Amino acid sequence: MGILEVKGVNKRFGGLQALGDVNLSVKENTVHAIIGPNGAGKSTLLNCLVGKLIPDTGSVMFDGQSVLGCKPHQINQMGISRVFQTPEIFSDLTVLENIMIPCFAKRDGSFRLHAFESFAQEKDILEKAEAILEDVNMADKRHMHSASMSRGDKRRLEMAMCLVQEPRLLLLDEPTAGMARADTNNTIDLLKQINDQRDITMCIIEHDMHVVFSLADRITVLAQGRPLVEDAPENIKGNPKVQEAYLGEVAA
Amino acid sequence: MLGLNFRDRSLFFIVIALTVLAPFILNPFPSESSLAQFNAGYPDLMQRFVIFGIFAIGFNILFGLTGYLSFGHAAFLGVGSYAAVWVFKLFTYNVLPAIILAVAVAGLFSLLIGYVSLRRSGIYFSILTLAFAQMSFALAYSVLSNPKFNLTNGETGLQVYADDPQWLHRDSLPDLPHLFGLSMRSNYQLDIGAWTFNFNVGYYLCVVIMLIVFYIAIRLFRSPFGMMLRAIKSNQQRLNYTGLNSRPYTLAAFVISGMYAGLAGGLMAAMDPLAGAERMQWTASGEVVLMVILGGAGTLIGPILGAGFIKYFENIFSKINDQILHQWFAFLPDGLEDFLVFIIHPFIGKGWHLTLGILFMLVVIFLPGGLVEGGQRLGKLFGRRKKTEDAAKDAANTPAE
């Protein structure tokens, strides 16, 4: 029994069958990659996991609890964090504030009216935020306006924001999309480091085969909304069905 | 001290000084001189400065922090006024219970409107609040004013009549709003040479209350709650995917700013025991939006500056007429004098809105951060050398400014 169990999920947008009978089981403390060509339904699947979309039929269980019908913030409080395709951060806030917000969410739940407290009283939050900034080598940027950072730094910050919540499942939506090779390799290193240091399950949606094969323990291939194969990375590479779906892209 | 950092504390003390010394600051011209009409140091106007300052400070908590632009906040101000006048009518002229009830009623009312309106964001939120406010205006203006059930007294406005019960009123107390016997209208006039300065009880009550709520606003801006509100403005999606429910945060901000508006309405009634429906009209809601944007949305002192600025223009510019202009330009040859008066005429008197509109456009285009940004630019221009690392560090710690 995996930490995340997706069973028989269907999602239809008008005449388009975006997801057809998708089954997925993500084992605890593994890195599970979901790959597939454009329009395969990868992002739709992810959106069904985080509460942005509700599947027409099927079930999504996280740690034995159904997430269907839950709001995004409720699902996050259950222990699922999400990294977006383009880094979603609080760009009007400083780096340190960006990190403190998930710390508050972790400690106080989805709402607390702390209108008359000052940050000086929140020693534990500050310490935790500073510690994670050290971890991701951003301590020197703590008072920087996060809008003025490079894309790679924004991605790093977003990951730090997710990690500081100590999620049980981290969902990554094309974490290296649009990145230069050097930034991509940095991101891979960061993800490897996260995977080595923490007990965390990761589910990655990715286009870049280089990223997938350097990280994943298990790969699911989606094509036209249906799971094609699920296997270990070494078996996926040679699979003729996968090669066909990608029209030879795998060779690159 | 006070739980504020150095910058906020200095700002707070500046506001204390400005408001306490306002009778002097706003009356710089001798009372007999031809410039005396630019004096604003008479009680009625000073009270309005401070009351609208409170209204704008509260509005800024919602608009400046969360970015939710409400077009219906005047409704809460009106409701506060009505609640206060009803306390005067039924119980006592003491302003304290009236103000407390005004805040409470406005809080409840804003909870109701906010709960519905905050289901949408952006322009739809603005339209919903506008619709609610106009409905409230219509209710106050006509529906809730009929012989069977007269809550608002319609067009005439709610006021205190001699046959009202006033159960807790005693004859020894003043027959006007008072604070434990101290009438709001009592005024001490100080004549120094050609100058006249007015010290009014009502004004100083407003000042004390404004300083309290301004302090609360500073604390709120600098609290984790204030940070969450800024996060909502910055990226609501990220906030939701970070496990925080933005709805109660925005609702809390909405109710708090509604209570500020109610407080302003209550104080207005306390200064002059009247409440009219026109206070709830959409133009009144728009005015507070202008005040906050003109002063600088999201800054601490901006709303106060904006409120003072607009109220000053409204009262001083609208009083200038052609006769005064002719006096000013009397030294010019007749033809030129008439020509200048003809040019300036549309911008004064009833045309003061035109002047305000032009100023507003100039500020929005050249100083998007409002008057506060203007002040900051001036400060940079003059004090560039003085600013050392300390200031930079301080600025990094207080990003809301």
PDB file of N, CA and C in Angstrom, chain B residues 291-360:
ATOM      1  N   MET B 291      -8.539  58.967  -0.905  1.00  0.00           N
ATOM      2  CA  MET B 291      -7.664  59.377   0.203  1.00  0.00           C
ATOM      3  C   MET B 291      -6.497  58.423   0.348  1.00  0.00           C
ATOM      4  N   VAL B 292      -6.811  57.130   0.349  1.00  0.00           N
ATOM      5  CA  VAL B 292      -5.760  56.138   0.592  1.00  0.00           C
ATOM      6  C   VAL B 292      -4.774  56.100  -0.578  1.00  0.00           C
ATOM      7  N   ILE B 293      -5.275  56.154  -1.801  1.00  0.00           N
ATOM      8  CA  ILE B 293      -4.370  56.099  -2.950  1.00  0.00           C
ATOM      9  C   ILE B 293      -3.537  57.370  -3.031  1.00  0.00           C
ATOM     10  N   LEU B 294      -4.185  58.508  -2.773  1.00  0.00           N
ATOM     11  CA  LEU B 294      -3.468  59.785  -2.824  1.00  0.00           C
ATOM     12  C   LEU B 294      -2.363  59.822  -1.776  1.00  0.00           C
ATOM     13  N   GLY B 295      -2.665  59.337  -0.581  1.00  0.00           N
ATOM     14  CA  GLY B 295      -1.660  59.365   0.479  1.00  0.00           C
ATOM     15  C   GLY B 295      -0.594  58.310   0.283  1.00  0.00           C
ATOM     16  N   GLY B 296      -0.988  57.159  -0.210  1.00  0.00           N
ATOM     17  CA  GLY B 296      -0.048  56.050  -0.389  1.00  0.00           C
ATOM     18  C   GLY B 296      -0.618  54.783   0.211  1.00  0.00           C
ATOM     19  N   ALA B 297      -1.188  53.926  -0.642  1.00  0.00           N
ATOM     20  CA  ALA B 297      -1.795  52.682  -0.155  1.00  0.00           C
ATOM     21  C   ALA B 297      -0.705  51.762   0.373  1.00  0.00           C
ATOM     22  N   GLY B 298      -1.009  51.110   1.483  1.00  0.00           N
ATOM     23  CA  GLY B 298      -0.065  50.158   2.048  1.00  0.00           C
ATOM     24  C   GLY B 298       0.997  50.792   2.927  1.00  0.00           C
ATOM     25  N   THR B 299       0.995  52.113   3.029  1.00  0.00           N
ATOM     26  CA  THR B 299       1.921  52.758   3.957  1.00  0.00           C
ATOM     27  C   THR B 299       1.165  53.127   5.219  1.00  0.00           C
ATOM     28  N   LEU B 300       1.904  53.416   6.274  1.00  0.00           N
ATOM     29  CA  LEU B 300       1.231  53.668   7.545  1.00  0.00           C
ATOM     30  C   LEU B 300       0.626  55.066   7.597  1.00  0.00           C
ATOM     31  N   ILE B 301       1.415  56.059   7.190  1.00  0.00           N
ATOM     32  CA  ILE B 301       0.958  57.436   7.395  1.00  0.00           C
ATOM     33  C   ILE B 301       0.187  57.963   6.192  1.00  0.00           C
ATOM     34  N   GLY B 302       0.335  57.286   5.059  1.00  0.00           N
ATOM     35  CA  GLY B 302      -0.304  57.732   3.826  1.00  0.00           C
ATOM     36  C   GLY B 302      -1.781  58.065   3.959  1.00  0.00           C
ATOM     37  N   PRO B 303      -2.592  57.147   4.512  1.00  0.00           N
ATOM     38  CA  PRO B 303      -4.027  57.439   4.609  1.00  0.00           C
ATOM     39  C   PRO B 303      -4.322  58.707   5.386  1.00  0.00           C
ATOM     40  N   ILE B 304      -3.555  58.971   6.443  1.00  0.00           N
ATOM     41  CA  ILE B 304      -3.801  60.171   7.243  1.00  0.00           C
ATOM     42  C   ILE B 304      -3.500  61.404   6.399  1.00  0.00           C
ATOM     43  N   LEU B 305      -2.377  61.361   5.677  1.00  0.00           N
ATOM     44  CA  LEU B 305      -2.015  62.483   4.819  1.00  0.00           C
ATOM     45  C   LEU B 305      -3.080  62.691   3.752  1.00  0.00           C
ATOM     46  N   GLY B 306      -3.496  61.589   3.128  1.00  0.00           N
ATOM     47  CA  GLY B 306      -4.483  61.683   2.055  1.00  0.00           C
ATOM     48  C   GLY B 306      -5.785  62.267   2.553  1.00  0.00           C
ATOM     49  N   ALA B 307      -6.227  61.803   3.739  1.00  0.00           N
ATOM     50  CA  ALA B 307      -7.488  62.309   4.294  1.00  0.00           C
ATOM     51  C   ALA B 307      -7.379  63.798   4.571  1.00  0.00           C
ATOM     52  N   GLY B 308      -6.268  64.206   5.165  1.00  0.00           N
ATOM     53  CA  GLY B 308      -6.085  65.623   5.472  1.00  0.00           C
ATOM     54  C   GLY B 308      -6.057  66.453   4.201  1.00  0.00           C
ATOM     55  N   PHE B 309      -5.341  65.955   3.215  1.00  0.00           N
ATOM     56  CA  PHE B 309      -5.186  66.656   1.946  1.00  0.00           C
ATOM     57  C   PHE B 309      -6.543  66.896   1.283  1.00  0.00           C
ATOM     58  N   ILE B 310      -7.317  65.824   1.153  1.00  0.00           N
ATOM     59  CA  ILE B 310      -8.597  65.949   0.453  1.00  0.00           C
ATOM     60  C   ILE B 310      -9.569  66.826   1.229  1.00  0.00           C
ATOM     61  N   LYS B 311      -9.616  66.643   2.550  1.00  0.00           N
ATOM     62  CA  LYS B 311     -10.564  67.434   3.338  1.00  0.00           C
ATOM     63  C   LYS B 311     -10.167  68.916   3.323  1.00  0.00           C
ATOM     64  N   TYR B 312      -8.857  69.179   3.304  1.00  0.00           N
ATOM     65  CA  TYR B 312      -8.397  70.563   3.242  1.00  0.00           C
ATOM     66  C   TYR B 312      -8.859  71.205   1.934  1.00  0.00           C
ATOM     67  N   PHE B 313      -8.639  70.485   0.840  1.00  0.00           N
ATOM     68  CA  PHE B 313      -9.045  71.017  -0.467  1.00  0.00           C
ATOM     69  C   PHE B 313     -10.535  71.240  -0.525  1.00  0.00           C
ATOM     70  N   GLU B 314     -11.263  70.247  -0.046  1.00  0.00           N
ATOM     71  CA  GLU B 314     -12.714  70.331  -0.103  1.00  0.00           C
ATOM     72  C   GLU B 314     -13.205  71.594   0.603  1.00  0.00           C
ATOM     73  N   ASN B 315     -12.607  71.888   1.747  1.00  0.00           N
ATOM     74  CA  ASN B 315     -13.120  72.995   2.548  1.00  0.00           C
ATOM     75  C   ASN B 315     -12.532  74.339   2.171  1.00  0.00           C
ATOM     76  N   ILE B 316     -11.254  74.353   1.831  1.00  0.00           N
ATOM     77  CA  ILE B 316     -10.615  75.642   1.591  1.00  0.00           C
ATOM     78  C   ILE B 316     -10.817  76.093   0.146  1.00  0.00           C
ATOM     79  N   PHE B 317     -10.558  75.205  -0.796  1.00  0.00           N
ATOM     80  CA  PHE B 317     -10.685  75.608  -2.199  1.00  0.00           C
ATOM     81  C   PHE B 317     -12.126  75.899  -2.579  1.00  0.00           C
ATOM     82  N   SER B 318     -13.039  75.145  -1.958  1.00  0.00           N
ATOM     83  CA  SER B 318     -14.434  75.355  -2.335  1.00  0.00           C
ATOM     84  C   SER B 318     -14.932  76.696  -1.818  1.00  0.00           C
ATOM     85  N   LYS B 319     -14.183  77.319  -0.901  1.00  0.00           N
ATOM     86  CA  LYS B 319     -14.654  78.586  -0.344  1.00  0.00           C
ATOM     87  C   LYS B 319     -14.138  79.797  -1.121  1.00  0.00           C
ATOM     88  N   ILE B 320     -13.151  79.571  -1.953  1.00  0.00           N
ATOM     89  CA  ILE B 320     -12.625  80.693  -2.739  1.00  0.00           C
ATOM     90  C   ILE B 320     -13.647  81.013  -3.832  1.00  0.00           C
ATOM     91  N   ASN B 321     -13.992  82.290  -3.966  1.00  0.00           N
ATOM     92  CA  ASN B 321     -14.913  82.651  -5.040  1.00  0.00           C
ATOM     93  C   ASN B 321     -14.310  83.757  -5.893  1.00  0.00           C
ATOM     94  N   ASP B 322     -15.050  84.175  -6.911  1.00  0.00           N
ATOM     95  CA  ASP B 322     -14.525  85.168  -7.850  1.00  0.00           C
ATOM     96  C   ASP B 322     -14.136  86.472  -7.152  1.00  0.00           C
ATOM     97  N   GLN B 323     -14.931  86.834  -6.159  1.00  0.00           N
ATOM     98  CA  GLN B 323     -14.659  88.082  -5.441  1.00  0.00           C
ATOM     99  C   GLN B 323     -13.262  88.042  -4.824  1.00  0.00           C
ATOM    100  N   ILE B 324     -12.964  86.918  -4.186  1.00  0.00           N
ATOM    101  CA  ILE B 324     -11.649  86.786  -3.551  1.00  0.00           C
ATOM    102  C   ILE B 324     -10.557  86.836  -4.611  1.00  0.00           C
ATOM    103  N   LEU B 325     -10.807  86.182  -5.733  1.00  0.00           N
ATOM    104  CA  LEU B 325      -9.813  86.201  -6.810  1.00  0.00           C
ATOM    105  C   LEU B 325      -9.570  87.628  -7.280  1.00  0.00           C
ATOM    106  N   HIS B 326     -10.648  88.403  -7.432  1.00  0.00           N
ATOM    107  CA  HIS B 326     -10.500  89.798  -7.873  1.00  0.00           C
ATOM    108  C   HIS B 326      -9.660  90.581  -6.880  1.00  0.00           C
ATOM    109  N   GLN B 327      -9.861  90.276  -5.588  1.00  0.00           N
ATOM    110  CA  GLN B 327      -9.042  90.944  -4.570  1.00  0.00           C
ATOM    111  C   GLN B 327      -7.564  90.634  -4.773  1.00  0.00           C
ATOM    112  N   TRP B 328      -7.278  89.324  -4.997  1.00  0.00           N
ATOM    113  CA  TRP B 328      -5.881  88.896  -5.151  1.00  0.00           C
ATOM    114  C   TRP B 328      -5.204  89.571  -6.335  1.00  0.00           C
ATOM    115  N   PHE B 329      -5.955  89.638  -7.437  1.00  0.00           N
ATOM    116  CA  PHE B 329      -5.340  90.125  -8.670  1.00  0.00           C
ATOM    117  C   PHE B 329      -5.630  91.615  -8.901  1.00  0.00           C
ATOM    118  N   ALA B 330      -6.040  92.315  -7.840  1.00  0.00           N
ATOM    119  CA  ALA B 330      -6.426  93.722  -7.986  1.00  0.00           C
ATOM    120  C   ALA B 330      -5.275  94.575  -8.503  1.00  0.00           C
ATOM    121  N   PHE B 331      -4.040  94.139  -8.235  1.00  0.00           N
ATOM    122  CA  PHE B 331      -2.894  94.954  -8.653  1.00  0.00           C
ATOM    123  C   PHE B 331      -2.660  94.893 -10.158  1.00  0.00           C
ATOM    124  N   LEU B 332      -3.287  93.958 -10.842  1.00  0.00           N
ATOM    125  CA  LEU B 332      -3.081  93.826 -12.288  1.00  0.00           C
ATOM    126  C   LEU B 332      -3.993  94.773 -13.048  1.00  0.00           C
ATOM    127  N   PRO B 333      -3.639  95.095 -14.293  1.00  0.00           N
ATOM    128  CA  PRO B 333      -4.552  95.890 -15.129  1.00  0.00           C
ATOM    129  C   PRO B 333      -5.892  95.173 -15.290  1.00  0.00           C
ATOM    130  N   ASP B 334      -6.963  95.928 -15.427  1.00  0.00           N
ATOM    131  CA  ASP B 334      -8.322  95.377 -15.407  1.00  0.00           C
ATOM    132  C   ASP B 334      -8.526  94.189 -16.342  1.00  0.00           C
ATOM    133  N   GLY B 335      -8.100  94.352 -17.602  1.00  0.00           N
ATOM    134  CA  GLY B 335      -8.332  93.293 -18.589  1.00  0.00           C
ATOM    135  C   GLY B 335      -7.654  91.994 -18.188  1.00  0.00           C
ATOM    136  N   LEU B 336      -6.409  92.108 -17.776  1.00  0.00           N
ATOM    137  CA  LEU B 336      -5.643  90.934 -17.372  1.00  0.00           C
ATOM    138  C   LEU B 336      -6.248  90.282 -16.131  1.00  0.00           C
ATOM    139  N   GLU B 337      -6.696  91.155 -15.223  1.00  0.00           N
ATOM    140  CA  GLU B 337      -7.322  90.654 -13.994  1.00  0.00           C
ATOM    141  C   GLU B 337      -8.537  89.793 -14.339  1.00  0.00           C
ATOM    142  N   ASP B 338      -9.406  90.327 -15.184  1.00  0.00           N
ATOM    143  CA  ASP B 338     -10.606  89.579 -15.563  1.00  0.00           C
ATOM    144  C   ASP B 338     -10.248  88.285 -16.259  1.00  0.00           C
ATOM    145  N   PHE B 339      -9.216  88.356 -17.096  1.00  0.00           N
ATOM    146  CA  PHE B 339      -8.814  87.172 -17.842  1.00  0.00           C
ATOM    147  C   PHE B 339      -8.329  86.066 -16.887  1.00  0.00           C
ATOM    148  N   LEU B 340      -7.485  86.439 -15.932  1.00  0.00           N
ATOM    149  CA  LEU B 340      -6.964  85.452 -14.978  1.00  0.00           C
ATOM    150  C   LEU B 340      -8.089  84.845 -14.153  1.00  0.00           C
ATOM    151  N   VAL B 341      -9.009  85.703 -13.702  1.00  0.00           N
ATOM    152  CA  VAL B 341     -10.133  85.201 -12.913  1.00  0.00           C
ATOM    153  C   VAL B 341     -10.958  84.226 -13.750  1.00  0.00           C
ATOM    154  N   PHE B 342     -11.096  84.587 -15.046  1.00  0.00           N
ATOM    155  CA  PHE B 342     -11.860  83.717 -15.951  1.00  0.00           C
ATOM    156  C   PHE B 342     -11.191  82.340 -16.090  1.00  0.00           C
ATOM    157  N   ILE B 343      -9.860  82.351 -16.156  1.00  0.00           N
ATOM    158  CA  ILE B 343      -9.117  81.080 -16.295  1.00  0.00           C
ATOM    159  C   ILE B 343      -9.235  80.242 -15.036  1.00  0.00           C
ATOM    160  N   ILE B 344      -9.076  80.887 -13.896  1.00  0.00           N
ATOM    161  CA  ILE B 344      -9.025  80.129 -12.635  1.00  0.00           C
ATOM    162  C   ILE B 344     -10.418  79.735 -12.160  1.00  0.00           C
ATOM    163  N   HIS B 345     -11.419  80.496 -12.601  1.00  0.00           N
ATOM    164  CA  HIS B 345     -12.777  80.298 -12.093  1.00  0.00           C
ATOM    165  C   HIS B 345     -13.236  78.816 -12.055  1.00  0.00           C
ATOM    166  N   PRO B 346     -13.026  78.032 -13.123  1.00  0.00           N
ATOM    167  CA  PRO B 346     -13.550  76.653 -13.085  1.00  0.00           C
ATOM    168  C   PRO B 346     -12.911  75.782 -12.010  1.00  0.00           C
ATOM    169  N   PHE B 347     -11.766  76.206 -11.470  1.00  0.00           N
ATOM    170  CA  PHE B 347     -11.044  75.342 -10.539  1.00  0.00           C
ATOM    171  C   PHE B 347     -11.341  75.644  -9.080  1.00  0.00           C
ATOM    172  N   ILE B 348     -12.143  76.638  -8.822  1.00  0.00           N
ATOM    173  CA  ILE B 348     -12.390  77.020  -7.435  1.00  0.00           C
ATOM    174  C   ILE B 348     -13.877  76.943  -7.145  1.00  0.00           C
ATOM    175  N   GLY B 349     -14.222  77.217  -5.904  1.00  0.00           N
ATOM    176  CA  GLY B 349     -15.619  77.172  -5.519  1.00  0.00           C
ATOM    177  C   GLY B 349     -16.179  75.783  -5.760  1.00  0.00           C
ATOM    178  N   LYS B 350     -17.278  75.735  -6.498  1.00  0.00           N
ATOM    179  CA  LYS B 350     -17.879  74.424  -6.767  1.00  0.00           C
ATOM    180  C   LYS B 350     -16.993  73.550  -7.646  1.00  0.00           C
ATOM    181  N   GLY B 351     -16.030  74.214  -8.324  1.00  0.00           N
ATOM    182  CA  GLY B 351     -15.154  73.466  -9.225  1.00  0.00           C
ATOM    183  C   GLY B 351     -13.956  72.843  -8.543  1.00  0.00           C
ATOM    184  N   TRP B 352     -13.951  72.790  -7.208  1.00  0.00           N
ATOM    185  CA  TRP B 352     -12.765  72.258  -6.522  1.00  0.00           C
ATOM    186  C   TRP B 352     -12.500  70.807  -6.888  1.00  0.00           C
ATOM    187  N   HIS B 353     -13.576  70.086  -7.282  1.00  0.00           N
ATOM    188  CA  HIS B 353     -13.379  68.692  -7.706  1.00  0.00           C
ATOM    189  C   HIS B 353     -12.436  68.602  -8.883  1.00  0.00           C
ATOM    190  N   LEU B 354     -12.501  69.625  -9.747  1.00  0.00           N
ATOM    191  CA  LEU B 354     -11.647  69.647 -10.933  1.00  0.00           C
ATOM    192  C   LEU B 354     -10.178  69.739 -10.515  1.00  0.00           C
ATOM    193  N   THR B 355      -9.914  70.637  -9.573  1.00  0.00           N
ATOM    194  CA  THR B 355      -8.552  70.767  -9.057  1.00  0.00           C
ATOM    195  C   THR B 355      -8.100  69.454  -8.430  1.00  0.00           C
ATOM    196  N   LEU B 356      -8.979  68.885  -7.619  1.00  0.00           N
ATOM    197  CA  LEU B 356      -8.639  67.634  -6.948  1.00  0.00           C
ATOM    198  C   LEU B 356      -8.369  66.539  -7.969  1.00  0.00           C
ATOM    199  N   GLY B 357      -9.216  66.487  -9.016  1.00  0.00           N
ATOM    200  CA  GLY B 357      -9.044  65.467 -10.043  1.00  0.00           C
ATOM    201  C   GLY B 357      -7.699  65.592 -10.728  1.00  0.00           C
ATOM    202  N   ILE B 358      -7.314  66.825 -11.060  1.00  0.00           N
ATOM    203  CA  ILE B 358      -6.024  67.028 -11.725  1.00  0.00           C
ATOM    204  C   ILE B 358      -4.887  66.609 -10.797  1.00  0.00           C
ATOM    205  N   LEU B 359      -4.984  67.016  -9.530  1.00  0.00           N
ATOM    206  CA  LEU B 359      -3.944  66.635  -8.570  1.00  0.00           C
ATOM    207  C   LEU B 359      -3.851  65.122  -8.443  1.00  0.00           C
ATOM    208  N   PHE B 360      -5.036  64.490  -8.393  1.00  0.00           N
ATOM    209  CA  PHE B 360      -5.074  63.038  -8.248  1.00  0.00           C
ATOM    210  C   PHE B 360      -4.388  62.369  -9.444  1.00  0.00           C
TER     211      PHE B 360
END
